[in-house]
CSV table of C-alpha atoms and ligand atoms in Angstrom, one decimal:
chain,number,residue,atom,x,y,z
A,1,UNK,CA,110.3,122.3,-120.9
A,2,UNK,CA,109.8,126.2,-119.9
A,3,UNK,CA,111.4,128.7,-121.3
A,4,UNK,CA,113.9,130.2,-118.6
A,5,UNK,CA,116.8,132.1,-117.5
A,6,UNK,CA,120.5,131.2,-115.6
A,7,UNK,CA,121.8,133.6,-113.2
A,8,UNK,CA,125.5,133.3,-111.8
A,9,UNK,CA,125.8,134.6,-108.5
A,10,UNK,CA,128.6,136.7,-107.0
A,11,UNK,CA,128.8,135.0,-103.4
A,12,UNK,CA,126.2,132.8,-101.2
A,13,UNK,CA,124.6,135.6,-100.2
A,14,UNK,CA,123.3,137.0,-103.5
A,15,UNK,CA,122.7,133.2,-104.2
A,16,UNK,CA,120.3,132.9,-101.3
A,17,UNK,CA,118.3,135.8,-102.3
A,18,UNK,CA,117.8,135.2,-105.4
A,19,UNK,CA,116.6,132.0,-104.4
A,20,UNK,CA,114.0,133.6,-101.7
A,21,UNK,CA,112.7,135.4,-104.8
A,22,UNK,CA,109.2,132.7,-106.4
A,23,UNK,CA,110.4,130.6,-109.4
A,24,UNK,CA,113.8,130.4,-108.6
A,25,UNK,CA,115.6,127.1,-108.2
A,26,UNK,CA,119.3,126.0,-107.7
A,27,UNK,CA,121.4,124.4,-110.2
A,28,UNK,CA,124.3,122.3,-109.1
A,29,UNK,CA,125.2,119.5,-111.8
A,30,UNK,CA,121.7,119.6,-113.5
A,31,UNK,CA,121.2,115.8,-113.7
A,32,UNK,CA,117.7,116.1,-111.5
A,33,UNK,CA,117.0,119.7,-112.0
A,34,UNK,CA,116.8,119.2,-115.8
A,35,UNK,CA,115.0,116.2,-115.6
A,36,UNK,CA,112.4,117.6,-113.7
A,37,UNK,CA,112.3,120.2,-116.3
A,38,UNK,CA,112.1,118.3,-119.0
A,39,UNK,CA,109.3,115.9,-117.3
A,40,UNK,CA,107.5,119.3,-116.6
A,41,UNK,CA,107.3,118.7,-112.8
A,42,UNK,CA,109.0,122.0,-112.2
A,43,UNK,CA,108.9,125.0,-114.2
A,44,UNK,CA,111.2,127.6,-112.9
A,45,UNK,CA,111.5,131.0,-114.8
A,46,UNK,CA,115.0,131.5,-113.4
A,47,UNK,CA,117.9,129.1,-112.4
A,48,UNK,CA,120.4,130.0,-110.2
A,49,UNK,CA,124.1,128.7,-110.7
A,50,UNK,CA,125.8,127.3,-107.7
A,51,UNK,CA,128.4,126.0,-110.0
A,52,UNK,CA,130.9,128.7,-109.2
A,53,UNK,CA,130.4,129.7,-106.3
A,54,UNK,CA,133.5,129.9,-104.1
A,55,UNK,CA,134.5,127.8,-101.0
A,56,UNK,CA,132.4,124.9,-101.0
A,57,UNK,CA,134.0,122.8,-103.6
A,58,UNK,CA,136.4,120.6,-101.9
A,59,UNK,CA,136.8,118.3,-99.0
A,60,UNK,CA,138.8,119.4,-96.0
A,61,UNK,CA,139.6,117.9,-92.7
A,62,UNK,CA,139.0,119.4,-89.7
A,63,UNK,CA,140.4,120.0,-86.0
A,64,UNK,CA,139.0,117.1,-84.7
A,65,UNK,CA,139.2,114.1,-87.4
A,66,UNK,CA,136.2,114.6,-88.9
A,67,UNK,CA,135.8,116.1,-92.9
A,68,UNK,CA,133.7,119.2,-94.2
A,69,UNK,CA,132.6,118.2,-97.8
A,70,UNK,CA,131.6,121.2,-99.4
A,71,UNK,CA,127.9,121.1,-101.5
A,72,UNK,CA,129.5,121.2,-105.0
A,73,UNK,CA,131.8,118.1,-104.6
A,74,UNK,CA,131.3,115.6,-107.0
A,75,UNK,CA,130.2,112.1,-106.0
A,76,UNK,CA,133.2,110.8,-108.3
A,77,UNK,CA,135.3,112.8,-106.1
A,78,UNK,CA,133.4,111.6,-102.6
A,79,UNK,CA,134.4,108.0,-104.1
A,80,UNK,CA,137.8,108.6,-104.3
A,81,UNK,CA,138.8,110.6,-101.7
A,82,UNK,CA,141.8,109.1,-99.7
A,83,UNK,CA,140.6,110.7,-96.5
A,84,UNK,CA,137.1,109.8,-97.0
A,85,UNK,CA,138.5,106.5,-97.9
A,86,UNK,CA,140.3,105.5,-95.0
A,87,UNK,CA,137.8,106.9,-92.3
A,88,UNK,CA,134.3,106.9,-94.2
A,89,UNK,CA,134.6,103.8,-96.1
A,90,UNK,CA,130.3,103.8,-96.5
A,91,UNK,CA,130.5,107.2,-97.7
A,92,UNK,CA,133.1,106.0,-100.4
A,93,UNK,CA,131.2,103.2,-101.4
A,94,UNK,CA,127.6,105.1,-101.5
A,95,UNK,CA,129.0,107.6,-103.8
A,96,UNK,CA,130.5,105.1,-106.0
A,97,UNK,CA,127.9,102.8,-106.8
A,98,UNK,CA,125.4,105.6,-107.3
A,99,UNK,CA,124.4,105.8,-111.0
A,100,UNK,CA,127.1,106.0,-113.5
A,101,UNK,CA,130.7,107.4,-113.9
A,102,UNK,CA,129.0,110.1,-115.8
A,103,UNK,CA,126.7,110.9,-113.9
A,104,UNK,CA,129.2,110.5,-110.7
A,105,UNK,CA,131.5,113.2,-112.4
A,106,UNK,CA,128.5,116.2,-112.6
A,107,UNK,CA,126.0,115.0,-109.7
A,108,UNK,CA,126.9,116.9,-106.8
A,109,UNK,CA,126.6,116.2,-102.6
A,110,UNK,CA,123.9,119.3,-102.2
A,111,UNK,CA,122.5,117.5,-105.5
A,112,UNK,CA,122.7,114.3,-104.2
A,113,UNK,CA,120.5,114.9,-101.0
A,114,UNK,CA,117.9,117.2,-102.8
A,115,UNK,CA,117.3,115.2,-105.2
A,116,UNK,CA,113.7,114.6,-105.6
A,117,UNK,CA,111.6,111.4,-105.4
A,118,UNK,CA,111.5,108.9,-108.1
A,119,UNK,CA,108.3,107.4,-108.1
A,120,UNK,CA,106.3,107.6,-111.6
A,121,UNK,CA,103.3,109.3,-110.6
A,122,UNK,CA,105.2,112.5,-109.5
A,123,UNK,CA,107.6,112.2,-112.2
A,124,UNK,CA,104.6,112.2,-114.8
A,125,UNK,CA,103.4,115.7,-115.6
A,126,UNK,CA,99.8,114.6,-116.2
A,127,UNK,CA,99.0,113.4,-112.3
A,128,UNK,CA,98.6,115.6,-109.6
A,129,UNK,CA,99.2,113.8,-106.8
A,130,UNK,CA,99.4,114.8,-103.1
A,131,UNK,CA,103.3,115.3,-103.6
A,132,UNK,CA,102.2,118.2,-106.4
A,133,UNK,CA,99.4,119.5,-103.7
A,134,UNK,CA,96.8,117.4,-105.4
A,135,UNK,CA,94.9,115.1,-102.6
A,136,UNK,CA,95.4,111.5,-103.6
A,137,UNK,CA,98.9,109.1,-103.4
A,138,UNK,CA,98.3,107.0,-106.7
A,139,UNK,CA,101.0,104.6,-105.2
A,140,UNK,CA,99.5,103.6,-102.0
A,141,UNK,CA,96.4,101.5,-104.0
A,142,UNK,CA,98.5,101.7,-107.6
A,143,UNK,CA,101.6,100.4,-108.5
A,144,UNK,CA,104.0,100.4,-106.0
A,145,UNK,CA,107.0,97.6,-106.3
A,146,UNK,CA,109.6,100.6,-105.4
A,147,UNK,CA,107.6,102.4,-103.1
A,148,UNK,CA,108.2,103.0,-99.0
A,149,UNK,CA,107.8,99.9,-96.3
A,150,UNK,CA,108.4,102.0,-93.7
A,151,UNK,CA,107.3,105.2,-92.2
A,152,UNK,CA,104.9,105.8,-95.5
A,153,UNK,CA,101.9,107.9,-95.2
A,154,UNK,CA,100.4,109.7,-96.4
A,155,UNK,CA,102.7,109.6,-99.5
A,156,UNK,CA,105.2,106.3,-100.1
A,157,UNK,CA,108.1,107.9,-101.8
A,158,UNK,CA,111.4,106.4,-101.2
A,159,UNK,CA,114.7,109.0,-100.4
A,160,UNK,CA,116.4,108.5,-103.7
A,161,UNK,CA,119.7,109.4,-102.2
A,162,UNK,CA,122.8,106.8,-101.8
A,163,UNK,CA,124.7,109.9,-99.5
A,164,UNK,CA,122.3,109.9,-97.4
A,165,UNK,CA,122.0,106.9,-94.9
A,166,UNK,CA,126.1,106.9,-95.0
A,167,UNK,CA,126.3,110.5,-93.9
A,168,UNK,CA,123.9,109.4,-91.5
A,169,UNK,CA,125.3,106.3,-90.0
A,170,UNK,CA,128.0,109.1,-89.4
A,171,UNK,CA,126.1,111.1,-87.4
A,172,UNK,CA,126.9,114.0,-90.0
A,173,UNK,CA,125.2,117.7,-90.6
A,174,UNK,CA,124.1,120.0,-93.0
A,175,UNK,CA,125.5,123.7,-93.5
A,176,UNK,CA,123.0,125.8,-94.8
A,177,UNK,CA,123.1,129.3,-95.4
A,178,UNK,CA,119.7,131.9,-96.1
A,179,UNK,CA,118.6,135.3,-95.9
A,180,UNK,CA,118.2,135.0,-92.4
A,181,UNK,CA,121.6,133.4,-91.0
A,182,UNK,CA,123.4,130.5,-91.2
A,183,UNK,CA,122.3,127.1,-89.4
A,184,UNK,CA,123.7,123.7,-89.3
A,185,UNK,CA,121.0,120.9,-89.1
A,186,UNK,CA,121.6,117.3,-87.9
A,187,UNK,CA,120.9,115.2,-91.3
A,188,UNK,CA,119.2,112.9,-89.4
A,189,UNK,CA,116.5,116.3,-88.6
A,190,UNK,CA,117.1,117.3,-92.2
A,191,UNK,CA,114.6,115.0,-93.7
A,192,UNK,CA,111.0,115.0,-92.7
A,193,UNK,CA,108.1,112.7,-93.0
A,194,UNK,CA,105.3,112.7,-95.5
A,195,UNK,CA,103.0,113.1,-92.7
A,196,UNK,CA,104.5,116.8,-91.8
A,197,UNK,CA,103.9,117.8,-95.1
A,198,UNK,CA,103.5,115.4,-98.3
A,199,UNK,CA,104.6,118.1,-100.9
A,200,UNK,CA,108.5,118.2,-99.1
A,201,UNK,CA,111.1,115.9,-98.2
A,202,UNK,CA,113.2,118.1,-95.9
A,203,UNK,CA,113.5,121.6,-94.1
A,204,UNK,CA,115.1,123.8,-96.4
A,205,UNK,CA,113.7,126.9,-96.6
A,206,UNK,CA,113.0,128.9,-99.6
A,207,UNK,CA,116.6,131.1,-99.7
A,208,UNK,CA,118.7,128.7,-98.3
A,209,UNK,CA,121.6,127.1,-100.0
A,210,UNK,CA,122.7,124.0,-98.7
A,211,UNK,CA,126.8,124.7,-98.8
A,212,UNK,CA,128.8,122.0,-96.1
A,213,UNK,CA,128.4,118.5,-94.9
A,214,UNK,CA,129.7,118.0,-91.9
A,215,UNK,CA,131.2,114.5,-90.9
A,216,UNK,CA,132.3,114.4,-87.5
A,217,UNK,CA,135.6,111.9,-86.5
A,218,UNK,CA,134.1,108.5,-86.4
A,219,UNK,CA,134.1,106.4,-82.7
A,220,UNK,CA,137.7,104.8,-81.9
A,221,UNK,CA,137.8,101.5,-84.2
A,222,UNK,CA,134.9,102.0,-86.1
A,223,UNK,CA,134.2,100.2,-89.3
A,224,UNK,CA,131.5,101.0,-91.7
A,225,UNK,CA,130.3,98.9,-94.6
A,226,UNK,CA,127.3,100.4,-97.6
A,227,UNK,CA,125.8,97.6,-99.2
A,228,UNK,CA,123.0,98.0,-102.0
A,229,UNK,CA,120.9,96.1,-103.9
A,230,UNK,CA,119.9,96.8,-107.2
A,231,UNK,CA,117.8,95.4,-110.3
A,232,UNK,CA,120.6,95.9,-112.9
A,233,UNK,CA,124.3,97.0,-112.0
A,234,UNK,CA,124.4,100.3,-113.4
A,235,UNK,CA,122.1,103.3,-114.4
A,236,UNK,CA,119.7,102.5,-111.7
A,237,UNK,CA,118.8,103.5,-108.0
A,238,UNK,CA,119.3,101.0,-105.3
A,239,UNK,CA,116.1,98.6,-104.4
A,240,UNK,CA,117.6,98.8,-101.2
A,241,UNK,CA,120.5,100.2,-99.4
A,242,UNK,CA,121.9,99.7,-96.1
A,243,UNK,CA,125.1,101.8,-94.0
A,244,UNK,CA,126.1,100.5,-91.1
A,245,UNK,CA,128.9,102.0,-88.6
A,246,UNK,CA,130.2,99.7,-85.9
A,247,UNK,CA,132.7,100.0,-83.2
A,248,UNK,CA,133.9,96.6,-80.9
A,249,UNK,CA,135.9,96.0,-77.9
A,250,UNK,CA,137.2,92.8,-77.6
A,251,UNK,CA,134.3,91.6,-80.2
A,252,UNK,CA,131.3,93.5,-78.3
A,253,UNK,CA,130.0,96.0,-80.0
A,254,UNK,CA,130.3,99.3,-78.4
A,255,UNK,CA,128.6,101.3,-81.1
A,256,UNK,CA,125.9,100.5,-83.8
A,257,UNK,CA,124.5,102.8,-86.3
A,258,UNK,CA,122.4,100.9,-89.1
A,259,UNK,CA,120.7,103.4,-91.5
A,260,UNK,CA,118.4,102.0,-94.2
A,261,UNK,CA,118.0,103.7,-97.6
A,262,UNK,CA,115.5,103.3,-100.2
A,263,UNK,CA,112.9,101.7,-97.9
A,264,UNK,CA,111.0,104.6,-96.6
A,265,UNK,CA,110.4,108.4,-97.2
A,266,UNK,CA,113.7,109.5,-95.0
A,267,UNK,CA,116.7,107.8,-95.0
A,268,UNK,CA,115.6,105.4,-92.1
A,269,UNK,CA,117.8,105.1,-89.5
A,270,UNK,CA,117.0,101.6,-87.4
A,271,UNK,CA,117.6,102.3,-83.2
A,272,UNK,CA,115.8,98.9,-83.0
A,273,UNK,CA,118.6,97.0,-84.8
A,274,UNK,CA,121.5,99.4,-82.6
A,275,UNK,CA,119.8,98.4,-79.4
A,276,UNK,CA,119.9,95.1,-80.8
A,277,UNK,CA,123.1,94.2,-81.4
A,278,UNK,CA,124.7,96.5,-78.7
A,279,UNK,CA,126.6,95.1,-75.8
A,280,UNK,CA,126.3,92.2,-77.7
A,281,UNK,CA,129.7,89.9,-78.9
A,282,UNK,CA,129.2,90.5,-82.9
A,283,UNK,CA,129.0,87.4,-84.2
A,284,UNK,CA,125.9,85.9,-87.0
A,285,UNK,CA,123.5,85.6,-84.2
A,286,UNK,CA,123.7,89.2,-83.1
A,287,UNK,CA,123.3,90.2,-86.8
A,288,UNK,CA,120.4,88.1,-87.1
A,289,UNK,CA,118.6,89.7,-84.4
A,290,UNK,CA,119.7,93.1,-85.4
A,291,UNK,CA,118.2,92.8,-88.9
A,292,UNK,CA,115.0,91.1,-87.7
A,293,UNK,CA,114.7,94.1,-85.2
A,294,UNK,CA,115.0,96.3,-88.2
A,295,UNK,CA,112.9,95.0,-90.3
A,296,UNK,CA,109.9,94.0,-87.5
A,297,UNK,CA,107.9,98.0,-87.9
A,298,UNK,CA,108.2,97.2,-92.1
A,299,UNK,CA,104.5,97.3,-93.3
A,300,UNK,CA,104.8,96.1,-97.1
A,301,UNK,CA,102.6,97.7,-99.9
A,302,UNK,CA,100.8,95.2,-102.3
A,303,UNK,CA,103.8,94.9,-104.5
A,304,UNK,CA,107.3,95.4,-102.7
A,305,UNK,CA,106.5,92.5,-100.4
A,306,UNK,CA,110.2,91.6,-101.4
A,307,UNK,CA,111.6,94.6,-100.1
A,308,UNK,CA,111.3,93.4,-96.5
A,309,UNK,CA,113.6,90.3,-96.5
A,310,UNK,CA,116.0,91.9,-99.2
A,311,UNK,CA,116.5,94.6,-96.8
A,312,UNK,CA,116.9,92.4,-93.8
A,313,UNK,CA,119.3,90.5,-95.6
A,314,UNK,CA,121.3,93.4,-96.6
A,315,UNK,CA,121.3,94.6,-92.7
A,316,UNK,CA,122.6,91.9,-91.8
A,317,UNK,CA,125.2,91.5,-94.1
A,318,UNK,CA,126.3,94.6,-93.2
A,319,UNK,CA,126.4,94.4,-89.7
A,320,UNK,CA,128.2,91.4,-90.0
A,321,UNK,CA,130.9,92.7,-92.8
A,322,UNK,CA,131.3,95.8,-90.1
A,323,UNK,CA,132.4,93.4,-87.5
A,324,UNK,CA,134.9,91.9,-90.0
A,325,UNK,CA,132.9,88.1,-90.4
A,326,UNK,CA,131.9,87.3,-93.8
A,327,UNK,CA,129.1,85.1,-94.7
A,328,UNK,CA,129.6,81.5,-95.4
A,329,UNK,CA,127.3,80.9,-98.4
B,1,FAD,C1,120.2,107.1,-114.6
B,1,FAD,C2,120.4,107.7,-113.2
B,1,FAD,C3,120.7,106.9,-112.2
B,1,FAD,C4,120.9,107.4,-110.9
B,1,FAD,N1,121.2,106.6,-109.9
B,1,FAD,C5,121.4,107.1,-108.6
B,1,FAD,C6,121.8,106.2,-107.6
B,1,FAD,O1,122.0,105.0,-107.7
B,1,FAD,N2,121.9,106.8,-106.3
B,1,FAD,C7,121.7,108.1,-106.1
B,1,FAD,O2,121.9,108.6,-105.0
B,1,FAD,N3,121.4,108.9,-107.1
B,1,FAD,C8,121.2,108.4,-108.4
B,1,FAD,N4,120.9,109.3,-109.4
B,1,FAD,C9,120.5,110.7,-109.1
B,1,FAD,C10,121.7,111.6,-109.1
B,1,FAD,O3,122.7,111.1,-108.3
B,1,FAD,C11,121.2,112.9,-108.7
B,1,FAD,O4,120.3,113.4,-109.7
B,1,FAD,C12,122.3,113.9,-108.6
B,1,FAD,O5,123.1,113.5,-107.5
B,1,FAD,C13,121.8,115.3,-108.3
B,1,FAD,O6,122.9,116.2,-108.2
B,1,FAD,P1,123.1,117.5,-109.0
B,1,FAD,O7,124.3,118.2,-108.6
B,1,FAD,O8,123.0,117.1,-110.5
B,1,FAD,O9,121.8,118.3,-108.6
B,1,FAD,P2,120.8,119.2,-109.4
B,1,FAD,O10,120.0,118.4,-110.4
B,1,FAD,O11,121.5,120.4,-109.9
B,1,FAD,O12,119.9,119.6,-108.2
B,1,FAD,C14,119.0,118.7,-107.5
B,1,FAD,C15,118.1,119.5,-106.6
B,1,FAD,O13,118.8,120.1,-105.5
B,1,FAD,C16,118.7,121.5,-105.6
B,1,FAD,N5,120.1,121.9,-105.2
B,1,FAD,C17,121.2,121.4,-105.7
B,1,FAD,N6,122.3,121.8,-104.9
B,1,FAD,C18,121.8,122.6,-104.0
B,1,FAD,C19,122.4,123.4,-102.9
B,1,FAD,N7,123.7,123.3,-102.7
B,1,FAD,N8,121.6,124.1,-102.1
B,1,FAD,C20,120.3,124.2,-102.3
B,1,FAD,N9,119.6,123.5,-103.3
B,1,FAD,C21,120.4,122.7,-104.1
B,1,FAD,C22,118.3,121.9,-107.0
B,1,FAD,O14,117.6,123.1,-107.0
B,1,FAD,C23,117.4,120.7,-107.3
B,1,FAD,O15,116.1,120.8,-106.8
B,1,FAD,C24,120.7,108.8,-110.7
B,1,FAD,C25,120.4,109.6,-111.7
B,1,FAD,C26,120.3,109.1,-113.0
B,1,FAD,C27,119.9,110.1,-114.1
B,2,SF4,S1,104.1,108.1,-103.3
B,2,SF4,FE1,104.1,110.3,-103.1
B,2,SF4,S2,104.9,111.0,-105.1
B,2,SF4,FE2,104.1,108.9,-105.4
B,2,SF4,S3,101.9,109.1,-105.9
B,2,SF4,FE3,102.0,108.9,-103.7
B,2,SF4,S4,102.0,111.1,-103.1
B,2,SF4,FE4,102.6,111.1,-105.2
């Protein structure tokens, strides 16, 4: 690890220009910025402390049902939230079976969704792949088990995030303030594509401090289900992860939103399986058709073949746990 400093900021706006300044970095709970340090990925000369910066620390409703979670919320608290609880039951459930009660008490929301990607090449300080600016994606003829099905290319990261395809499947924003303004981005526009630019995996721009999330009131009777997969039951990211929002009148669904996590570069929202299984009577059929729908763009690597039914599996259980049916085994 580098040798560097830690600032503490006044107020968001010293925060954001001190973080337009090179070799500056945010540091919210630490549990990805100091592994990145350690691994030597990044090397930072100063660190600036978000920790204590006022006002976006708690959750708050607003005038029209929905919540503002501020950045520096922890998942712990995301997880047990009553409000969160009773209208943004994915959200609830992302944030609680993300990594550990430990980790759950210091990650942070900003954290959460800035984390960077997991997979080993980038995470090793001795490759330079194109996600470091060098001009090759190791993964793509290497080993790849965890590694994108859908929308890779040229890189085949996975979003690491749990928050993500919930706050998604919301229809929720992003408050950012920088040096030049404040701006709130749709989530869903937050995160880009490898093929815009390999080296990033959103549109933050240097300055900007990520400081809201913005969850609008969910549609009249909607119920929302997050469902992951995983290799062991703690300490782990999910293999795959699915959020699903669905509303029904008189057992047709009215409104679908099925976001896929861990299966593609972005969290990977699926219009395929919404158009599927709208106007539809919910019932196992429609799910069926809405997870095949989903999954019909995937386009496997060599070794996460078993990502593809795994994840249609899981979007179907979740579109069916939405409309209230369980499975019969
Ligand atoms: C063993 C283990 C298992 C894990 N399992 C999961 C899992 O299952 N699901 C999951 O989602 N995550 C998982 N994680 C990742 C963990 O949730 C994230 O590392 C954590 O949420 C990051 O939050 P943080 O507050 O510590 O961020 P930090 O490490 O402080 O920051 C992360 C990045 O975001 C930037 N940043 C932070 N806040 C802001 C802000 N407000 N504005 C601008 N930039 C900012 C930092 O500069 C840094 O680049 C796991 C981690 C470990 C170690
Ligand atoms: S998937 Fe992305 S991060 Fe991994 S080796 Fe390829 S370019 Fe690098």
């Amino acid at each position: 690890m580098n040798r560097f400093e830690v600032v503490t900021p006044a107020d968001l706006i010293h925060a954001g220009k001190l973080l337009a300044e090179p070799y500056h970095a945010a540091l919210a709970g630490g549990v990805d910025l100091l592994d990145l340090l350690k691994q030597r990925v990044v090397g930072p000369k100063t660190l600036v402390n978000l920790k204590t910066l006022p006002g976006i620390g708690t959750i708050d409703p607003d005038d029209a049902g929905g919540i503002r979670v501020g950045a520096l919320v922890k998942l712990h608290e995301v997880s047990v939230n009553p409000a969160v609880g009773r209208n943004f039951a994915a959200l609830a459930d992302a944030a609680g079976q993300a990594a550990t009660p430990q980790i759950r008490n210091l990650a942070t929301v900003g954290g959460n969704l800035l984390q960077r990607p997991r997979c080993w090449y980038f995470r090793n300080p001795n490759v330079s792949c194109l996600k470091k600016g060098g001009d090759t994606c190791y993964a793509a003829k290497g080993l790849n088990r965890y590694h994108a099905i859908l929308g890779g290319g040229p890189s085949f990261i996975v979003h690491p995030s749990n928050l993500a395809p919930a706050l998604i499947a919301f229809g929720a924003s992003a408050k950012l303030i920088g040096p030049e303004g404040e701006r709130t981005v749709a989530l869903e526009e937050f995160f880009t594509l490898p093929k815009t630019d390999p080296t990033r995996e959103n549109v933050l721009k240097p300055g900007e401090v990520l400081t809201q999330v913005l969850i609008p009131a969910p549609p009249r009777g909607a119920r929302s289900v997050y469902l992951e997969a995983r290799e062991k039951q703690s300490f782990d990211w999910p293999l795959v992860s699915v959020a699903t929002v669905i509303a029904t009148d008189a057992g047709v669904v009215r409104h679908a939103r099925v976001v896929m996590g861990a299966v593609a570069p972005i969290p990977w929202r699926s219009p395929e399986a919404e158009k599927a299984v709208t106007g539809s009577h919910l019932d196992a059929d429609t799910a069926t058709r809405g997870a095949e729908a989903a999954l019909k763009p995937a386009a496997p690597l060599a070794d996460n073949r078993y990502k593809v039914p795994m994840a249609r599996a899981l979007v179907r259980r979740a579109i069916m746990r939405a409309g209230g049916i369980e499975e019969v085994a």
